[in-house]
Amino acid sequence: MSSIDLKATQSPHILVLGMGGTIAGLAQEPKNKPLQYQAGQVSISNLLGQIQEAIPKGLTLISERLVNINSKDLSESVLTQLALTVLSSLNNQAVQGIVITHGTDTIEETGLFLQLTCGKAAQTLGKRVVLTGAMLPGNAPAADGPSNLLNAVQWASTLLENCPGGVYGVFAGKVCMAKDLAKRHGTAPNAPLMDSPTSPLNLINPSWLAGVRAAESAWREDLPVPHTDEWPWVEILTSHAGARPQTISQWLGSGVKGLVLAGSGMGGFHESWKTPLDRALASGIALVRASRTGAGLVRSDIPEKDPIGCMAAGSLSSPRARIALQLALNAAKQANLVGKPLTWQDFFARIADLPEIR
Ligand code: ASP
């Protein structure tokens, strides 16, 4: 992992951080089998070279490779490195905006993570942080990476009047808040935002913009970025027909700090989990109830009241609820160290209560 010497670059520029993914992928037989490829093969400077001609005049781009991975392998230490880089770059006066090229598989986690750790900073400084990627490798005939990258650079650099700084996602000619990125299809070209509230890039939808403003003003303070060795261990467990108590009980005494339950329907879980979950709660494991459906709300009083210590995920999907729980556990720990009697539930509620864009 490389570090960035921002002092070396004092003239205004857009910083483009490369993290890999399909946008940096290559297929062996691009014409016949474009989906048989390896992610994270092409350097970020090469990707920018492909769109050089189309970059608006007067705009300087500086690229930096953070990692070059398939995002299915994303680690928490890479997330730490990313947020620290974004925060220090936002505070560099020469950086006008930031583009991040990322694999689509886990862009949902990174989107929420950056919103919660860097969203307020980006908004306050009036700069945009833009996540993008691709569904087809760079050498496929219909590769979507170049146009997505160009659009992301444009969105990072044009601060339209009244359209705030913040953390966004750009795919297939559309923009969404990064916290709304969610890959809900294996192969569709707009998979990372096909189920998300979006606006076309070229004609900003006023009701989407009003939703962005509401979400941004509700987000009052960024959460601390966990150090690489500070990330609490949190797992996602899915309830299903035939679920067994052992799925829960095997975690007791394991050192796990939190469990996100991807329940069925409104977040219900199999009756066989009840006793081991009571034991998990009693042993101090943080519990969050989400839904495996991928949409809709999970509420603390429906279908029945949650036991004390368990939180409902609201509209957070289980991967997002996991990131939210990790950041909430860490934020509570940091707050307690300086004598503030806040709980993880206090921080989690702030995240789960963020207004949704409709
Ligand atoms: N497996 C790839 C990744 O997430 C998929 C993609 O980028 O579209 O890195």
Tab-separated table of C-alpha atoms and ligand atoms in Angstrom:
chain	number	residue	atom	x	y	z
A	1	MET	CA	0.000	0.000	0.000
A	2	SER	CA	1.466	3.326	-1.005
A	3	SER	CA	1.287	6.551	0.924
A	4	ILE	CA	0.615	9.876	-0.641
A	5	ASP	CA	2.967	12.797	-0.447
A	6	LEU	CA	0.430	15.572	-0.831
A	7	LYS	CA	2.988	18.280	-0.126
A	8	ALA	CA	4.523	17.477	-3.502
A	9	THR	CA	1.436	18.704	-5.303
A	10	GLN	CA	0.351	22.181	-4.393
A	11	SER	CA	-1.486	23.154	-7.570
A	12	PRO	CA	-5.274	22.590	-7.707
A	13	HIS	CA	-6.207	19.079	-8.793
A	14	ILE	CA	-8.646	16.203	-8.564
A	15	LEU	CA	-7.137	13.286	-6.698
A	16	VAL	CA	-7.979	9.891	-8.219
A	17	LEU	CA	-7.421	6.986	-5.847
A	18	GLY	CA	-7.234	3.533	-7.428
A	19	MET	CA	-8.410	0.534	-5.427
A	20	GLY	CA	-8.872	-2.051	-8.200
A	21	GLY	CA	-12.061	-3.913	-9.120
A	22	THR	CA	-13.463	-4.776	-12.511
A	23	ILE	CA	-12.796	-1.259	-13.766
A	24	ALA	CA	-9.125	-2.256	-13.530
A	25	GLY	CA	-9.833	-5.808	-14.716
A	26	LEU	CA	-8.783	-7.692	-17.854
A	27	ALA	CA	-10.461	-10.625	-19.588
A	28	GLN	CA	-8.423	-13.258	-21.435
A	29	GLU	CA	-11.030	-13.567	-24.176
A	30	PRO	CA	-12.753	-10.181	-23.977
A	31	LYS	CA	-14.977	-10.696	-27.035
A	32	ASN	CA	-16.316	-14.174	-26.257
A	33	LYS	CA	-16.103	-14.340	-22.469
A	34	PRO	CA	-16.012	-10.787	-21.064
A	35	LEU	CA	-17.207	-11.995	-17.664
A	36	GLN	CA	-14.244	-14.360	-17.270
A	37	TYR	CA	-11.680	-11.866	-16.068
A	38	GLN	CA	-9.359	-10.924	-13.272
A	39	ALA	CA	-10.096	-7.770	-11.313
A	40	GLY	CA	-7.356	-5.332	-10.309
A	41	GLN	CA	-4.911	-5.753	-13.210
A	42	VAL	CA	-4.571	-2.263	-14.716
A	43	SER	CA	-2.960	0.679	-12.946
A	44	ILE	CA	-4.956	3.779	-12.098
A	45	SER	CA	-2.685	5.943	-14.249
A	46	ASN	CA	-3.435	3.691	-17.257
A	47	LEU	CA	-7.165	3.993	-16.581
A	48	LEU	CA	-6.873	7.766	-16.574
A	49	GLY	CA	-4.797	7.598	-19.773
A	50	GLN	CA	-7.827	6.041	-21.515
A	51	ILE	CA	-10.002	9.097	-20.835
A	52	GLN	CA	-7.299	11.754	-21.139
A	53	GLU	CA	-8.704	13.292	-24.329
A	54	ALA	CA	-12.136	13.791	-22.789
A	55	ILE	CA	-11.008	15.408	-19.544
A	56	PRO	CA	-12.160	19.034	-19.374
A	57	LYS	CA	-9.371	21.500	-20.221
A	58	GLY	CA	-7.648	23.112	-17.269
A	59	LEU	CA	-8.377	20.204	-14.962
A	60	THR	CA	-5.378	18.476	-13.410
A	61	LEU	CA	-5.716	14.894	-12.242
A	62	ILE	CA	-3.290	13.256	-9.858
A	63	SER	CA	-3.611	9.507	-9.481
A	64	GLU	CA	-2.492	7.307	-6.653
A	65	ARG	CA	-2.852	3.575	-6.161
A	66	LEU	CA	-4.093	2.646	-2.719
A	67	VAL	CA	-4.487	-1.050	-3.526
A	68	ASN	CA	-5.369	-3.009	-6.676
A	69	ILE	CA	-7.687	-5.764	-5.465
A	70	ASN	CA	-10.887	-7.598	-6.192
A	71	SER	CA	-13.185	-5.873	-3.717
A	72	LYS	CA	-14.594	-9.200	-2.542
A	73	ASP	CA	-11.283	-9.312	-0.633
A	74	LEU	CA	-11.627	-5.845	0.896
A	75	SER	CA	-10.199	-5.691	4.411
A	76	GLU	CA	-10.845	-3.407	7.324
A	77	SER	CA	-7.255	-2.149	7.307
A	78	VAL	CA	-7.730	-0.976	3.703
A	79	LEU	CA	-10.863	0.881	4.798
A	80	THR	CA	-8.845	2.598	7.530
A	81	GLN	CA	-6.157	3.574	5.022
A	82	LEU	CA	-8.789	4.866	2.602
A	83	ALA	CA	-10.587	7.056	5.140
A	84	LEU	CA	-7.340	8.513	6.503
A	85	THR	CA	-6.216	9.315	2.944
A	86	VAL	CA	-9.572	10.893	2.091
A	87	LEU	CA	-9.590	12.999	5.268
A	88	SER	CA	-6.051	14.301	4.826
A	89	SER	CA	-6.703	14.981	1.118
A	90	LEU	CA	-9.931	16.851	1.848
A	91	ASN	CA	-7.937	19.074	4.183
A	92	ASN	CA	-5.364	19.795	1.471
A	93	GLN	CA	-6.334	23.088	-0.149
A	94	ALA	CA	-4.936	21.952	-3.500
A	95	VAL	CA	-7.372	19.009	-3.684
A	96	GLN	CA	-10.595	20.126	-5.344
A	97	GLY	CA	-12.326	16.748	-5.228
A	98	ILE	CA	-11.587	13.033	-4.913
A	99	VAL	CA	-12.507	10.122	-7.178
A	100	ILE	CA	-12.123	6.547	-5.955
A	101	THR	CA	-12.180	3.612	-8.372
A	102	HIS	CA	-13.481	0.569	-6.480
A	103	GLY	CA	-14.785	-2.927	-7.126
A	104	THR	CA	-18.547	-3.114	-7.098
A	105	ASP	CA	-18.898	-6.210	-4.896
A	106	THR	CA	-18.343	-4.371	-1.611
A	107	ILE	CA	-18.826	-0.765	-2.721
A	108	GLU	CA	-21.932	-0.807	-0.528
A	109	GLU	CA	-19.808	-1.155	2.604
A	110	THR	CA	-17.242	1.428	1.504
A	111	GLY	CA	-19.993	3.880	0.538
A	112	LEU	CA	-21.571	3.871	3.978
A	113	PHE	CA	-18.185	3.776	5.711
A	114	LEU	CA	-16.984	6.924	3.905
A	115	GLN	CA	-20.277	8.715	4.537
A	116	LEU	CA	-19.999	8.034	8.273
A	117	THR	CA	-16.306	8.864	8.643
A	118	CYS	CA	-15.753	11.600	6.023
A	119	GLY	CA	-19.235	12.831	4.994
A	120	LYS	CA	-19.377	15.824	7.310
A	121	ALA	CA	-15.818	16.847	6.454
A	122	ALA	CA	-16.576	16.731	2.704
A	123	GLN	CA	-19.780	18.673	3.160
A	124	THR	CA	-18.192	21.319	5.392
A	125	LEU	CA	-15.248	21.781	3.050
A	126	GLY	CA	-17.573	21.852	0.020
A	127	LYS	CA	-15.735	19.043	-1.793
A	128	ARG	CA	-17.012	15.886	-3.410
A	129	VAL	CA	-15.696	12.394	-2.850
A	130	VAL	CA	-16.969	10.142	-5.658
A	131	LEU	CA	-16.917	6.346	-5.777
A	132	THR	CA	-17.110	4.630	-9.139
A	133	GLY	CA	-16.246	1.325	-10.802
A	134	ALA	CA	-17.429	-0.899	-13.617
A	135	MET	CA	-19.335	-4.082	-14.331
A	136	LEU	CA	-17.212	-5.083	-17.347
A	137	PRO	CA	-13.428	-5.380	-17.494
A	138	GLY	CA	-11.464	-2.665	-19.272
A	139	ASN	CA	-10.781	-4.701	-22.445
A	140	ALA	CA	-14.402	-5.877	-22.981
A	141	PRO	CA	-15.974	-4.384	-26.132
A	142	ALA	CA	-18.720	-2.608	-24.154
A	143	ALA	CA	-16.520	-1.657	-21.169
A	144	ASP	CA	-18.347	0.797	-18.922
A	145	GLY	CA	-15.307	1.819	-16.863
A	146	PRO	CA	-14.066	4.723	-19.019
A	147	SER	CA	-17.421	6.505	-19.135
A	148	ASN	CA	-18.027	5.912	-15.416
A	149	LEU	CA	-14.575	7.268	-14.588
A	150	LEU	CA	-15.060	10.324	-16.775
A	151	ASN	CA	-18.469	11.000	-15.220
A	152	ALA	CA	-17.016	10.618	-11.741
A	153	VAL	CA	-14.226	13.096	-12.525
A	154	GLN	CA	-16.797	15.527	-13.877
A	155	TRP	CA	-19.002	15.157	-10.812
A	156	ALA	CA	-16.020	15.610	-8.488
A	157	SER	CA	-14.906	18.749	-10.291
A	158	THR	CA	-18.127	20.603	-11.071
A	159	LEU	CA	-19.562	22.058	-7.952
A	160	LEU	CA	-22.938	22.949	-9.336
A	161	GLU	CA	-24.515	25.797	-7.506
A	162	ASN	CA	-26.628	24.493	-4.636
A	163	CYS	CA	-25.338	20.944	-4.981
A	164	PRO	CA	-23.319	20.239	-1.872
A	165	GLY	CA	-19.992	18.631	-1.166
A	166	GLY	CA	-20.340	15.129	0.214
A	167	VAL	CA	-19.714	11.476	-0.590
A	168	TYR	CA	-21.344	10.189	-3.771
A	169	GLY	CA	-21.453	7.238	-6.137
A	170	VAL	CA	-21.510	7.588	-9.928
A	171	PHE	CA	-22.462	4.776	-12.339
A	172	ALA	CA	-24.158	4.544	-15.737
A	173	GLY	CA	-24.791	8.306	-16.045
A	174	LYS	CA	-26.404	8.566	-12.621
A	175	VAL	CA	-25.393	9.847	-9.207
A	176	CYS	CA	-26.485	8.731	-5.735
A	177	MET	CA	-25.302	9.332	-2.204
A	178	ALA	CA	-22.521	6.831	-1.526
A	179	LYS	CA	-24.464	5.509	1.457
A	180	ASP	CA	-27.143	4.382	-1.018
A	181	LEU	CA	-24.822	2.354	-3.278
A	182	ALA	CA	-25.891	-1.289	-3.188
A	183	LYS	CA	-25.099	-4.000	-5.696
A	184	ARG	CA	-28.426	-5.758	-6.186
A	185	HIS	CA	-27.696	-7.579	-9.427
A	186	GLY	CA	-24.786	-9.774	-10.456
A	187	THR	CA	-24.228	-8.424	-13.946
A	188	ALA	CA	-26.501	-5.487	-14.901
A	189	PRO	CA	-24.531	-2.410	-16.053
A	190	ASN	CA	-26.102	-0.193	-13.404
A	191	ALA	CA	-26.065	-2.897	-10.693
A	192	PRO	CA	-24.481	-0.786	-7.901
A	193	LEU	CA	-27.325	1.729	-7.933
A	194	MET	CA	-30.218	0.081	-9.722
A	195	ASP	CA	-32.280	0.015	-6.497
A	196	SER	CA	-30.941	3.314	-5.107
A	197	PRO	CA	-32.407	6.820	-5.113
A	198	THR	CA	-30.492	8.553	-7.920
A	199	SER	CA	-30.485	11.532	-10.217
A	200	PRO	CA	-29.319	11.695	-13.807
A	201	LEU	CA	-25.953	13.497	-13.814
A	202	ASN	CA	-26.862	15.872	-16.579
A	203	LEU	CA	-30.134	17.110	-15.120
A	204	ILE	CA	-30.211	17.108	-11.355
A	205	ASN	CA	-33.548	15.992	-10.002
A	206	PRO	CA	-34.726	18.593	-7.419
A	207	SER	CA	-36.406	16.082	-5.129
A	208	TRP	CA	-33.258	13.927	-5.055
A	209	LEU	CA	-31.234	17.045	-4.235
A	210	ALA	CA	-33.638	17.951	-1.426
A	211	GLY	CA	-33.142	14.430	-0.048
A	212	VAL	CA	-29.350	14.817	-0.185
A	213	ARG	CA	-29.609	18.077	1.727
A	214	ALA	CA	-31.868	16.511	4.371
A	215	ALA	CA	-29.549	13.529	4.843
A	216	GLU	CA	-26.458	15.742	4.987
A	217	SER	CA	-27.891	18.120	7.550
A	218	ALA	CA	-29.057	15.189	9.681
A	219	TRP	CA	-25.483	13.872	9.735
A	220	ARG	CA	-23.978	16.205	12.340
A	221	GLU	CA	-20.609	14.685	13.128
A	222	ASP	CA	-18.290	12.151	11.488
A	223	LEU	CA	-17.402	9.054	13.498
A	224	PRO	CA	-13.796	8.213	14.348
A	225	VAL	CA	-11.922	6.011	11.881
A	226	PRO	CA	-10.916	2.792	13.672
A	227	HIS	CA	-7.160	2.152	13.701
A	228	THR	CA	-6.300	-0.965	11.749
A	229	ASP	CA	-6.118	-3.073	14.921
A	230	GLU	CA	-9.196	-1.524	16.524
A	231	TRP	CA	-11.972	-2.825	14.277
A	232	PRO	CA	-14.417	-4.784	16.409
A	233	TRP	CA	-15.128	-8.286	15.139
A	234	VAL	CA	-18.704	-8.365	13.828
A	235	GLU	CA	-20.317	-11.177	11.814
A	236	ILE	CA	-23.486	-11.366	9.695
A	237	LEU	CA	-25.676	-14.450	10.234
A	238	THR	CA	-28.623	-15.254	7.988
A	239	SER	CA	-31.821	-16.824	9.312
A	240	HIS	CA	-33.409	-19.415	7.031
A	241	ALA	CA	-35.664	-22.437	6.975
A	242	GLY	CA	-34.069	-25.121	9.107
A	243	ALA	CA	-31.788	-22.689	10.988
A	244	ARG	CA	-29.988	-24.313	13.916
A	245	PRO	CA	-29.152	-22.968	17.376
A	246	GLN	CA	-25.485	-23.792	16.747
A	247	THR	CA	-25.280	-20.975	14.162
A	248	ILE	CA	-25.505	-18.633	17.162
A	249	SER	CA	-24.107	-20.696	20.021
A	250	GLN	CA	-20.798	-21.377	18.238
A	251	TRP	CA	-19.972	-17.660	18.589
A	252	LEU	CA	-20.388	-17.598	22.362
A	253	GLY	CA	-16.962	-17.193	23.909
A	254	SER	CA	-15.317	-16.672	20.497
A	255	GLY	CA	-14.357	-13.047	21.067
A	256	VAL	CA	-16.906	-11.771	18.555
A	257	LYS	CA	-18.143	-8.328	19.627
A	258	GLY	CA	-21.293	-8.072	17.557
A	259	LEU	CA	-23.702	-10.060	15.395
A	260	VAL	CA	-25.883	-8.684	12.621
A	261	LEU	CA	-28.858	-10.973	12.137
A	262	ALA	CA	-30.046	-10.950	8.555
A	263	GLY	CA	-33.551	-12.057	9.453
A	264	SER	CA	-36.372	-13.076	7.178
A	265	GLY	CA	-39.128	-10.598	6.238
A	266	MET	CA	-39.206	-7.726	8.720
A	267	GLY	CA	-36.106	-9.048	10.440
A	268	GLY	CA	-37.570	-12.052	12.246
A	269	PHE	CA	-35.230	-14.895	13.106
A	270	HIS	CA	-35.767	-18.603	13.571
A	271	GLU	CA	-37.225	-19.629	16.930
A	272	SER	CA	-34.271	-22.017	17.401
A	273	TRP	CA	-31.998	-18.942	17.753
A	274	LYS	CA	-33.897	-17.448	20.679
A	275	THR	CA	-32.138	-19.183	23.582
A	276	PRO	CA	-28.584	-18.806	22.249
A	277	LEU	CA	-29.309	-15.169	21.344
A	278	ASP	CA	-30.432	-14.489	24.923
A	279	ARG	CA	-27.131	-15.946	26.052
A	280	ALA	CA	-25.243	-13.835	23.517
A	281	LEU	CA	-26.931	-10.684	24.838
A	282	ALA	CA	-26.210	-11.667	28.436
A	283	SER	CA	-22.530	-12.146	27.552
A	284	GLY	CA	-22.318	-8.591	26.139
A	285	ILE	CA	-22.394	-9.358	22.409
A	286	ALA	CA	-24.017	-6.455	20.528
A	287	LEU	CA	-26.979	-7.557	18.421
A	288	VAL	CA	-28.538	-5.833	15.413
A	289	ARG	CA	-31.566	-7.143	13.571
A	290	ALA	CA	-31.661	-6.492	9.812
A	291	SER	CA	-33.576	-8.113	6.971
A	292	ARG	CA	-32.286	-10.502	4.343
A	293	THR	CA	-34.910	-9.143	1.905
A	294	GLY	CA	-32.623	-6.241	0.915
A	295	ALA	CA	-35.344	-3.594	1.154
A	296	GLY	CA	-37.828	-2.080	3.595
A	297	LEU	CA	-37.581	-1.142	7.254
A	298	VAL	CA	-36.725	-3.247	10.276
A	299	ARG	CA	-38.300	-1.626	13.334
A	300	SER	CA	-37.591	-2.239	16.994
A	301	ASP	CA	-41.255	-2.791	17.895
A	302	ILE	CA	-42.322	-4.927	14.936
A	303	PRO	CA	-43.200	-7.785	14.879
A	304	GLU	CA	-42.421	-7.715	18.620
A	305	LYS	CA	-40.366	-5.487	20.897
A	306	ASP	CA	-36.631	-6.102	20.727
A	307	PRO	CA	-34.939	-7.204	23.949
A	308	ILE	CA	-32.813	-4.530	25.631
A	309	GLY	CA	-29.414	-4.409	23.986
A	310	CYS	CA	-30.632	-5.441	20.534
A	311	MET	CA	-31.127	-2.718	17.914
A	312	ALA	CA	-33.221	-2.730	14.763
A	313	ALA	CA	-31.327	-1.780	11.588
A	314	GLY	CA	-34.014	0.509	10.145
A	315	SER	CA	-33.344	0.723	6.413
A	316	LEU	CA	-29.733	-0.492	6.681
A	317	SER	CA	-29.052	-3.691	4.743
A	318	SER	CA	-27.062	-6.307	6.636
A	319	PRO	CA	-23.662	-5.349	5.091
A	320	ARG	CA	-24.335	-1.707	5.946
A	321	ALA	CA	-25.605	-2.610	9.405
A	322	ARG	CA	-22.348	-4.461	9.997
A	323	ILE	CA	-20.228	-1.395	9.124
A	324	ALA	CA	-22.550	0.788	11.206
A	325	LEU	CA	-22.259	-1.535	14.206
A	326	GLN	CA	-18.467	-1.664	13.941
A	327	LEU	CA	-18.208	2.128	13.794
A	328	ALA	CA	-20.744	2.522	16.615
A	329	LEU	CA	-18.880	0.072	18.872
A	330	ASN	CA	-15.615	1.880	18.171
A	331	ALA	CA	-17.119	5.358	18.656
A	332	ALA	CA	-18.599	4.344	22.031
A	333	LYS	CA	-15.257	2.932	23.120
A	334	GLN	CA	-13.449	6.155	22.153
A	335	ALA	CA	-16.118	8.291	23.860
A	336	ASN	CA	-15.869	6.254	27.069
A	337	LEU	CA	-12.074	6.695	27.077
A	338	VAL	CA	-12.567	10.461	27.381
A	339	GLY	CA	-15.282	10.113	30.014
A	340	LYS	CA	-18.376	10.473	27.811
A	341	PRO	CA	-20.998	7.930	28.905
A	342	LEU	CA	-22.266	7.097	25.397
A	343	THR	CA	-23.246	3.601	24.266
A	344	TRP	CA	-22.920	1.887	20.890
A	345	GLN	CA	-26.696	2.090	20.687
A	346	ASP	CA	-26.486	5.925	20.858
A	347	PHE	CA	-24.181	5.976	17.829
A	348	PHE	CA	-26.012	3.227	15.954
A	349	ALA	CA	-29.325	5.083	16.323
A	350	ARG	CA	-27.779	8.184	14.706
A	351	ILE	CA	-26.880	6.077	11.667
A	352	ALA	CA	-30.085	4.051	11.434
A	353	ASP	CA	-32.182	7.223	11.813
A	354	LEU	CA	-30.588	9.045	8.860
A	355	PRO	CA	-33.414	10.135	6.565
A	356	GLU	CA	-33.851	8.124	3.418
A	357	ILE	CA	-34.129	9.758	-0.006
A	358	ARG	CA	-37.485	8.897	-1.590
B	1	ASP	N1	-15.399	-8.668	-8.178
B	1	ASP	C1	-15.271	-7.297	-8.658
B	1	ASP	C2	-14.862	-6.426	-7.492
B	1	ASP	O1	-15.704	-6.121	-6.682
B	1	ASP	C3	-16.546	-6.843	-9.231
B	1	ASP	C4	-16.558	-5.449	-9.775
B	1	ASP	O2	-15.685	-4.638	-9.550
B	1	ASP	O3	-17.545	-5.142	-10.472
B	1	ASP	O4	-13.709	-6.074	-7.368
